[in-house]
Amino acid sequence: MNKRHIIGILFVLLISCIVICKELSTINIATLIKDANLINIFYCVLIFVILAFSFLCESFILVILNYEQNSLIPPFWSFVRVSLVQSLFNAITPMSTGGQPAQIVALKQMGISVGKATSVLLMKFIIYQISVFGIYIFAFVTCFQSILAKFDGIAVFIFIGFILHISSIIFLLFILFAHNFTVKLTKKIGNFLFYLIKSKKLSNWQNNVLNQIDNFYVEGEKLRSNKMKLFCCFCLTLLQLLCFYSVPFFILLALNLNCSWLAVTKINVMNTLFMSIVPIPGAEGGAEFGFQKLFSTFIDSKSLLVLALFLWRFATYFLEIILGLIFWTIKPKKHY
């Protein structure tokens, strides 16, 4: 962790304090305390159990992808550490760009080579993107129209986030299932741009993109050659995603509010799409704004809405930072 990451943590804390103070200024504190005293502890505990299960699923995915016959298997907690380190650096870097490099470092600290670590994470990325593809499509098709009718301003940004995500996933699918076509298309686009703009940087960009295409294709072929490993990782990824996206539902239950799991989960997916285009670490400010707008559909009381927001941000964001910092300081033994 370098100075830039420490600045990122301090920046996140500063913005969080501003947001918390702003939200508290809009409600009656006595009412908030009264609502907090009525929280259902059982569902609060269940929230953290679900989040723990989500991290365990991700850790098992790393174990499965890293597994090779007749090789030493590092202790499971080392892979849990990798997942938490990823969450930490996703939380403190813009657009969650720091998670994967941090995972490579964490895997290297276990004695796994950079090449093997990169291969494992590319396979994990492919599985994650294909898994989340169906969730995004289903939530968008069944939920976007109602959001557009009620919150047309935020709907525009959700639409942009959806298009960006789906476009990148479709491009990934082209790489995996139409590799030669994708390479030819990329070369033609690159050559056309180079014809318009004579630039060495553009040529380097084209070479980098072609290298990435080949890397994704190679890792995709590895996955397809081991269908059992692929199936297990897909199932675990879907469980991980469903657990994470279900957190707001259990928060509403903890606040003694009756709601539909499917409806709340779809709204949370929409909020995730909105957050994905906020270029601030942890989507600070944007995450809170999106949550309050979208979840006001289920919560009439302003104090309950703020309480739900605080619980959600602590469980899915600040807790990850705290646990990530703790596990980052605990260095694993090398096992290779």
Short mmCIF file of C-alpha atoms in Angstrom, two decimals:
data_model
loop_
_atom_site.label_atom_id
_atom_site.label_comp_id
_atom_site.label_asym_id
_atom_site.label_seq_id
_atom_site.Cartn_x
_atom_site.Cartn_y
_atom_site.Cartn_z
CA MET A 1 0.00 0.00 0.00
CA ASN A 2 1.53 3.30 -1.09
CA LYS A 3 0.89 6.98 -0.38
CA ARG A 4 -1.75 7.16 -3.12
CA HIS A 5 -3.80 4.44 -1.43
CA ILE A 6 -3.54 6.13 1.97
CA ILE A 7 -4.73 9.38 0.36
CA GLY A 8 -7.60 7.36 -1.15
CA ILE A 9 -8.65 6.09 2.30
CA LEU A 10 -8.46 9.60 3.80
CA PHE A 11 -10.45 10.99 0.86
CA VAL A 12 -13.14 8.33 1.31
CA LEU A 13 -13.37 9.10 5.04
CA LEU A 14 -13.65 12.83 4.36
CA ILE A 15 -16.43 12.45 1.78
CA SER A 16 -18.20 9.95 4.05
CA CYS A 17 -18.16 12.38 6.97
CA ILE A 18 -19.61 15.10 4.75
CA VAL A 19 -22.36 12.78 3.47
CA ILE A 20 -23.22 11.53 6.98
CA CYS A 21 -23.41 15.07 8.38
CA LYS A 22 -25.59 16.17 5.46
CA GLU A 23 -27.99 13.25 5.93
CA LEU A 24 -28.21 13.73 9.69
CA SER A 25 -29.06 17.41 9.19
CA THR A 26 -32.18 16.46 7.21
CA ILE A 27 -33.83 14.31 9.91
CA ASN A 28 -34.87 14.39 13.55
CA ILE A 29 -32.10 12.65 15.54
CA ALA A 30 -34.55 11.54 18.26
CA THR A 31 -36.67 9.80 15.61
CA LEU A 32 -33.57 8.14 14.16
CA ILE A 33 -32.56 6.80 17.60
CA LYS A 34 -36.10 5.55 18.19
CA ASP A 35 -36.09 3.71 14.83
CA ALA A 36 -32.62 2.29 15.54
CA ASN A 37 -33.84 0.81 18.84
CA LEU A 38 -36.49 -1.15 16.94
CA ILE A 39 -34.00 -2.85 14.60
CA ASN A 40 -34.42 -6.63 14.35
CA ILE A 41 -31.06 -7.99 15.53
CA PHE A 42 -31.65 -11.41 13.94
CA TYR A 43 -31.73 -9.94 10.44
CA CYS A 44 -28.73 -7.71 11.20
CA VAL A 45 -26.71 -10.80 12.11
CA LEU A 46 -28.05 -12.55 9.00
CA ILE A 47 -26.74 -9.68 6.83
CA PHE A 48 -23.18 -10.30 8.03
CA VAL A 49 -23.60 -14.08 7.65
CA ILE A 50 -24.70 -13.57 4.03
CA LEU A 51 -21.76 -11.25 3.34
CA ALA A 52 -19.37 -13.76 4.91
CA PHE A 53 -20.83 -16.48 2.69
CA SER A 54 -20.34 -14.20 -0.33
CA PHE A 55 -16.63 -13.82 0.52
CA LEU A 56 -16.32 -17.56 1.11
CA CYS A 57 -17.80 -18.25 -2.35
CA GLU A 58 -15.24 -15.92 -3.95
CA SER A 59 -12.44 -17.56 -1.97
CA PHE A 60 -13.52 -21.05 -3.07
CA ILE A 61 -13.49 -19.83 -6.69
CA LEU A 62 -9.84 -18.81 -6.26
CA VAL A 63 -9.06 -22.20 -4.68
CA ILE A 64 -10.68 -24.09 -7.57
CA LEU A 65 -9.02 -22.01 -10.30
CA ASN A 66 -5.63 -22.26 -8.56
CA TYR A 67 -5.88 -26.01 -7.97
CA GLU A 68 -3.54 -28.31 -9.86
CA GLN A 69 -2.99 -32.01 -9.30
CA ASN A 70 0.03 -32.98 -7.20
CA SER A 71 0.63 -29.39 -6.10
CA LEU A 72 0.67 -27.87 -2.65
CA ILE A 73 -2.58 -26.18 -1.60
CA PRO A 74 -2.15 -23.02 0.52
CA PRO A 75 -4.40 -22.69 3.59
CA PHE A 76 -7.91 -21.51 2.80
CA TRP A 77 -7.60 -18.32 4.88
CA SER A 78 -4.94 -17.11 2.41
CA PHE A 79 -7.54 -17.08 -0.35
CA VAL A 80 -10.04 -15.34 1.95
CA ARG A 81 -7.33 -12.72 2.47
CA VAL A 82 -7.03 -12.25 -1.31
CA SER A 83 -10.79 -11.61 -1.59
CA LEU A 84 -10.78 -9.07 1.24
CA VAL A 85 -7.69 -7.32 -0.12
CA GLN A 86 -9.46 -6.99 -3.47
CA SER A 87 -12.48 -5.43 -1.74
CA LEU A 88 -10.25 -2.97 0.12
CA PHE A 89 -8.47 -1.71 -2.99
CA ASN A 90 -11.69 -1.66 -5.03
CA ALA A 91 -13.15 0.57 -2.32
CA ILE A 92 -10.33 3.12 -2.22
CA THR A 93 -9.55 3.50 -5.94
CA PRO A 94 -11.65 5.24 -8.62
CA MET A 95 -13.88 2.91 -10.67
CA SER A 96 -12.60 -0.04 -8.55
CA THR A 97 -9.41 -0.18 -10.63
CA GLY A 98 -7.11 -1.22 -7.77
CA GLY A 99 -8.70 -4.57 -6.93
CA GLN A 100 -7.08 -6.84 -9.51
CA PRO A 101 -3.49 -5.52 -9.16
CA ALA A 102 -3.85 -5.90 -5.38
CA GLN A 103 -5.04 -9.49 -5.84
CA ILE A 104 -1.98 -10.28 -7.93
CA VAL A 105 0.24 -8.90 -5.14
CA ALA A 106 -1.67 -10.91 -2.51
CA LEU A 107 -1.35 -14.12 -4.55
CA LYS A 108 2.35 -13.43 -5.10
CA GLN A 109 2.78 -13.09 -1.33
CA MET A 110 1.44 -16.67 -1.08
CA GLY A 111 4.24 -17.80 -3.39
CA ILE A 112 2.12 -17.99 -6.55
CA SER A 113 3.95 -16.65 -9.60
CA VAL A 114 2.74 -13.44 -11.25
CA GLY A 115 2.01 -15.38 -14.47
CA LYS A 116 -0.11 -17.98 -12.66
CA ALA A 117 -1.85 -15.29 -10.58
CA THR A 118 -2.69 -13.29 -13.70
CA SER A 119 -4.03 -16.43 -15.39
CA VAL A 120 -6.25 -17.28 -12.39
CA LEU A 121 -7.63 -13.75 -12.17
CA LEU A 122 -8.34 -13.57 -15.90
CA MET A 123 -10.34 -16.81 -15.67
CA LYS A 124 -12.16 -15.46 -12.61
CA PHE A 125 -12.91 -12.21 -14.45
CA ILE A 126 -14.33 -14.09 -17.46
CA ILE A 127 -16.61 -16.21 -15.25
CA TYR A 128 -17.75 -13.16 -13.26
CA GLN A 129 -18.58 -11.11 -16.35
CA ILE A 130 -20.56 -13.88 -18.03
CA SER A 131 -22.42 -14.60 -14.76
CA VAL A 132 -23.35 -10.97 -14.14
CA PHE A 133 -24.43 -10.55 -17.79
CA GLY A 134 -27.69 -12.43 -17.24
CA ILE A 135 -28.41 -10.61 -13.96
CA TYR A 136 -27.94 -7.19 -15.58
CA ILE A 137 -30.15 -8.09 -18.56
CA PHE A 138 -32.96 -9.49 -16.39
CA ALA A 139 -32.94 -6.59 -13.91
CA PHE A 140 -32.77 -3.95 -16.64
CA VAL A 141 -35.54 -5.43 -18.80
CA THR A 142 -37.94 -5.95 -15.87
CA CYS A 143 -37.13 -2.84 -13.82
CA PHE A 144 -35.84 0.02 -15.95
CA GLN A 145 -39.24 1.16 -17.26
CA SER A 146 -40.60 1.77 -13.76
CA ILE A 147 -37.43 3.65 -12.75
CA LEU A 148 -37.69 5.80 -15.88
CA ALA A 149 -41.27 6.71 -14.97
CA LYS A 150 -40.40 7.71 -11.39
CA PHE A 151 -36.77 8.90 -11.56
CA ASP A 152 -36.03 9.95 -15.14
CA GLY A 153 -32.85 11.84 -14.12
CA ILE A 154 -31.10 8.88 -12.48
CA ALA A 155 -32.48 6.53 -15.15
CA VAL A 156 -30.24 8.19 -17.77
CA PHE A 157 -27.11 7.32 -15.79
CA ILE A 158 -28.34 3.78 -15.13
CA PHE A 159 -28.84 3.38 -18.88
CA ILE A 160 -25.28 4.61 -19.56
CA GLY A 161 -23.88 2.21 -16.96
CA PHE A 162 -25.89 -0.65 -18.46
CA ILE A 163 -24.68 0.07 -22.01
CA LEU A 164 -21.04 0.30 -20.90
CA HIS A 165 -21.19 -2.97 -18.97
CA ILE A 166 -23.13 -4.92 -21.58
CA SER A 167 -20.88 -3.65 -24.40
CA SER A 168 -17.73 -4.79 -22.60
CA ILE A 169 -19.26 -8.19 -21.79
CA ILE A 170 -20.44 -8.68 -25.41
CA PHE A 171 -16.91 -7.82 -26.58
CA LEU A 172 -15.57 -10.44 -24.16
CA LEU A 173 -18.03 -13.02 -25.54
CA PHE A 174 -16.85 -12.21 -29.08
CA ILE A 175 -13.26 -12.84 -27.96
CA LEU A 176 -14.20 -16.22 -26.48
CA PHE A 177 -16.50 -17.47 -29.24
CA ALA A 178 -15.41 -15.51 -32.35
CA HIS A 179 -11.71 -14.95 -31.72
CA ASN A 180 -10.50 -14.66 -35.31
CA PHE A 181 -13.31 -12.26 -36.26
CA THR A 182 -12.58 -10.08 -33.19
CA VAL A 183 -8.85 -9.92 -34.01
CA LYS A 184 -9.56 -8.96 -37.65
CA LEU A 185 -12.13 -6.34 -36.61
CA THR A 186 -9.73 -4.84 -34.04
CA LYS A 187 -6.95 -4.64 -36.62
CA LYS A 188 -9.23 -2.95 -39.16
CA ILE A 189 -10.44 -0.40 -36.61
CA GLY A 190 -6.86 0.22 -35.45
CA ASN A 191 -5.57 0.62 -39.01
CA PHE A 192 -8.40 2.99 -39.87
CA LEU A 193 -7.68 5.15 -36.81
CA PHE A 194 -3.96 5.05 -37.58
CA TYR A 195 -4.75 6.23 -41.13
CA LEU A 196 -6.60 9.22 -39.66
CA ILE A 197 -4.17 9.90 -36.80
CA LYS A 198 -0.52 9.00 -37.32
CA SER A 199 0.53 8.21 -33.76
CA LYS A 200 2.93 5.73 -32.19
CA LYS A 201 0.70 5.66 -29.10
CA LEU A 202 -2.19 4.48 -31.24
CA SER A 203 -0.06 1.68 -32.66
CA ASN A 204 1.00 0.65 -29.14
CA TRP A 205 -2.64 0.74 -28.04
CA GLN A 206 -3.62 -1.59 -30.89
CA ASN A 207 -0.83 -4.04 -29.96
CA ASN A 208 -1.88 -3.98 -26.30
CA VAL A 209 -5.53 -4.63 -27.19
CA LEU A 210 -4.55 -7.55 -29.45
CA ASN A 211 -2.37 -9.00 -26.67
CA GLN A 212 -5.27 -8.73 -24.22
CA ILE A 213 -7.61 -10.40 -26.71
CA ASP A 214 -5.18 -13.32 -27.07
CA ASN A 215 -4.77 -13.59 -23.28
CA PHE A 216 -8.53 -13.70 -22.69
CA TYR A 217 -8.95 -16.27 -25.45
CA VAL A 218 -6.22 -18.53 -24.02
CA GLU A 219 -7.72 -18.39 -20.52
CA GLY A 220 -11.20 -18.99 -21.94
CA GLU A 221 -9.93 -22.12 -23.71
CA LYS A 222 -8.44 -23.35 -20.43
CA LEU A 223 -11.83 -22.97 -18.76
CA ARG A 224 -13.67 -24.73 -21.58
CA SER A 225 -11.24 -27.64 -21.39
CA ASN A 226 -12.24 -28.28 -17.75
CA LYS A 227 -16.03 -28.19 -17.70
CA MET A 228 -16.39 -29.35 -14.09
CA LYS A 229 -14.15 -26.55 -12.83
CA LEU A 230 -16.07 -24.08 -15.00
CA PHE A 231 -19.46 -25.30 -13.74
CA CYS A 232 -18.41 -25.12 -10.06
CA CYS A 233 -17.03 -21.60 -10.49
CA PHE A 234 -20.18 -20.41 -12.29
CA CYS A 235 -22.40 -21.75 -9.49
CA LEU A 236 -20.24 -20.17 -6.79
CA THR A 237 -20.15 -16.84 -8.67
CA LEU A 238 -23.95 -16.78 -8.98
CA LEU A 239 -24.26 -17.54 -5.25
CA GLN A 240 -21.74 -14.78 -4.47
CA LEU A 241 -23.65 -12.25 -6.57
CA LEU A 242 -27.07 -13.22 -5.21
CA CYS A 243 -25.80 -12.91 -1.63
CA PHE A 244 -24.29 -9.49 -2.28
CA TYR A 245 -27.30 -8.12 -4.14
CA SER A 246 -29.68 -9.46 -1.44
CA VAL A 247 -28.17 -7.35 1.37
CA PRO A 248 -30.67 -4.43 1.04
CA PHE A 249 -33.59 -6.89 1.27
CA PHE A 250 -32.41 -8.12 4.68
CA ILE A 251 -31.71 -4.54 5.77
CA LEU A 252 -35.36 -3.71 5.08
CA LEU A 253 -36.41 -6.79 7.05
CA ALA A 254 -34.17 -5.63 9.90
CA LEU A 255 -36.11 -2.35 9.84
CA ASN A 256 -39.36 -4.32 10.10
CA LEU A 257 -40.46 -3.47 6.55
CA ASN A 258 -42.28 -6.01 4.39
CA CYS A 259 -41.06 -6.21 0.78
CA SER A 260 -40.43 -8.53 -2.14
CA TRP A 261 -36.93 -10.05 -2.35
CA LEU A 262 -37.01 -9.96 -6.14
CA ALA A 263 -38.14 -6.33 -6.36
CA VAL A 264 -35.55 -5.08 -3.85
CA THR A 265 -32.74 -7.11 -5.42
CA LYS A 266 -33.51 -5.78 -8.91
CA ILE A 267 -33.45 -2.21 -7.60
CA ASN A 268 -30.08 -2.90 -5.97
CA VAL A 269 -28.71 -4.15 -9.30
CA MET A 270 -29.92 -0.90 -10.91
CA ASN A 271 -28.19 1.09 -8.18
CA THR A 272 -24.99 -0.85 -8.84
CA LEU A 273 -25.15 0.15 -12.50
CA PHE A 274 -25.60 3.77 -11.44
CA MET A 275 -22.65 3.57 -9.02
CA SER A 276 -20.40 2.05 -11.68
CA ILE A 277 -20.14 5.35 -13.60
CA VAL A 278 -19.35 7.51 -10.55
CA PRO A 279 -15.57 8.22 -10.91
CA ILE A 280 -14.91 8.55 -7.16
CA PRO A 281 -13.51 5.83 -4.85
CA GLY A 282 -16.42 3.78 -3.56
CA ALA A 283 -18.77 5.90 -5.69
CA GLU A 284 -18.99 8.12 -2.60
CA GLY A 285 -21.84 10.59 -2.81
CA GLY A 286 -23.32 8.90 -5.87
CA ALA A 287 -23.94 5.61 -4.02
CA GLU A 288 -25.86 7.37 -1.25
CA PHE A 289 -27.82 9.51 -3.70
CA GLY A 290 -28.80 6.50 -5.82
CA PHE A 291 -29.76 4.39 -2.80
CA GLN A 292 -32.03 7.08 -1.34
CA LYS A 293 -33.71 7.79 -4.66
CA LEU A 294 -34.32 4.19 -5.68
CA PHE A 295 -35.14 2.71 -2.27
CA SER A 296 -37.59 5.46 -1.43
CA THR A 297 -39.93 3.18 -3.42
CA PHE A 298 -39.94 0.81 -0.43
CA ILE A 299 -39.35 3.20 2.50
CA ASP A 300 -41.72 6.09 3.23
CA SER A 301 -40.05 7.35 6.42
CA LYS A 302 -37.06 9.68 5.91
CA SER A 303 -35.38 8.54 9.14
CA LEU A 304 -35.80 4.86 8.21
CA LEU A 305 -34.39 5.58 4.76
CA VAL A 306 -31.29 7.23 6.27
CA LEU A 307 -30.92 4.36 8.74
CA ALA A 308 -31.15 1.83 5.89
CA LEU A 309 -28.53 3.83 3.99
CA PHE A 310 -26.14 3.79 6.95
CA LEU A 311 -26.57 0.02 7.47
CA TRP A 312 -26.10 -0.69 3.76
CA ARG A 313 -22.95 1.42 3.40
CA PHE A 314 -21.41 -0.01 6.55
CA ALA A 315 -22.14 -3.62 5.60
CA THR A 316 -21.13 -3.43 1.93
CA TYR A 317 -18.41 -0.77 2.01
CA PHE A 318 -16.87 0.32 5.31
CA LEU A 319 -16.77 -3.20 6.74
CA GLU A 320 -14.87 -4.33 3.64
CA ILE A 321 -12.33 -1.53 4.16
CA ILE A 322 -11.88 -2.43 7.84
CA LEU A 323 -11.49 -6.18 7.20
CA GLY A 324 -9.30 -5.54 4.15
CA LEU A 325 -6.91 -3.35 6.17
CA ILE A 326 -6.71 -5.98 8.93
CA PHE A 327 -6.00 -8.84 6.51
CA TRP A 328 -3.58 -6.71 4.45
CA THR A 329 -1.32 -6.40 7.50
CA ILE A 330 -1.28 -10.20 8.03
CA LYS A 331 1.24 -11.62 5.57
CA PRO A 332 0.75 -15.29 4.58
CA LYS A 333 3.54 -17.86 4.39
CA LYS A 334 4.75 -18.78 0.93
CA HIS A 335 3.69 -22.29 -0.09
CA TYR A 336 5.43 -22.71 -3.45
#
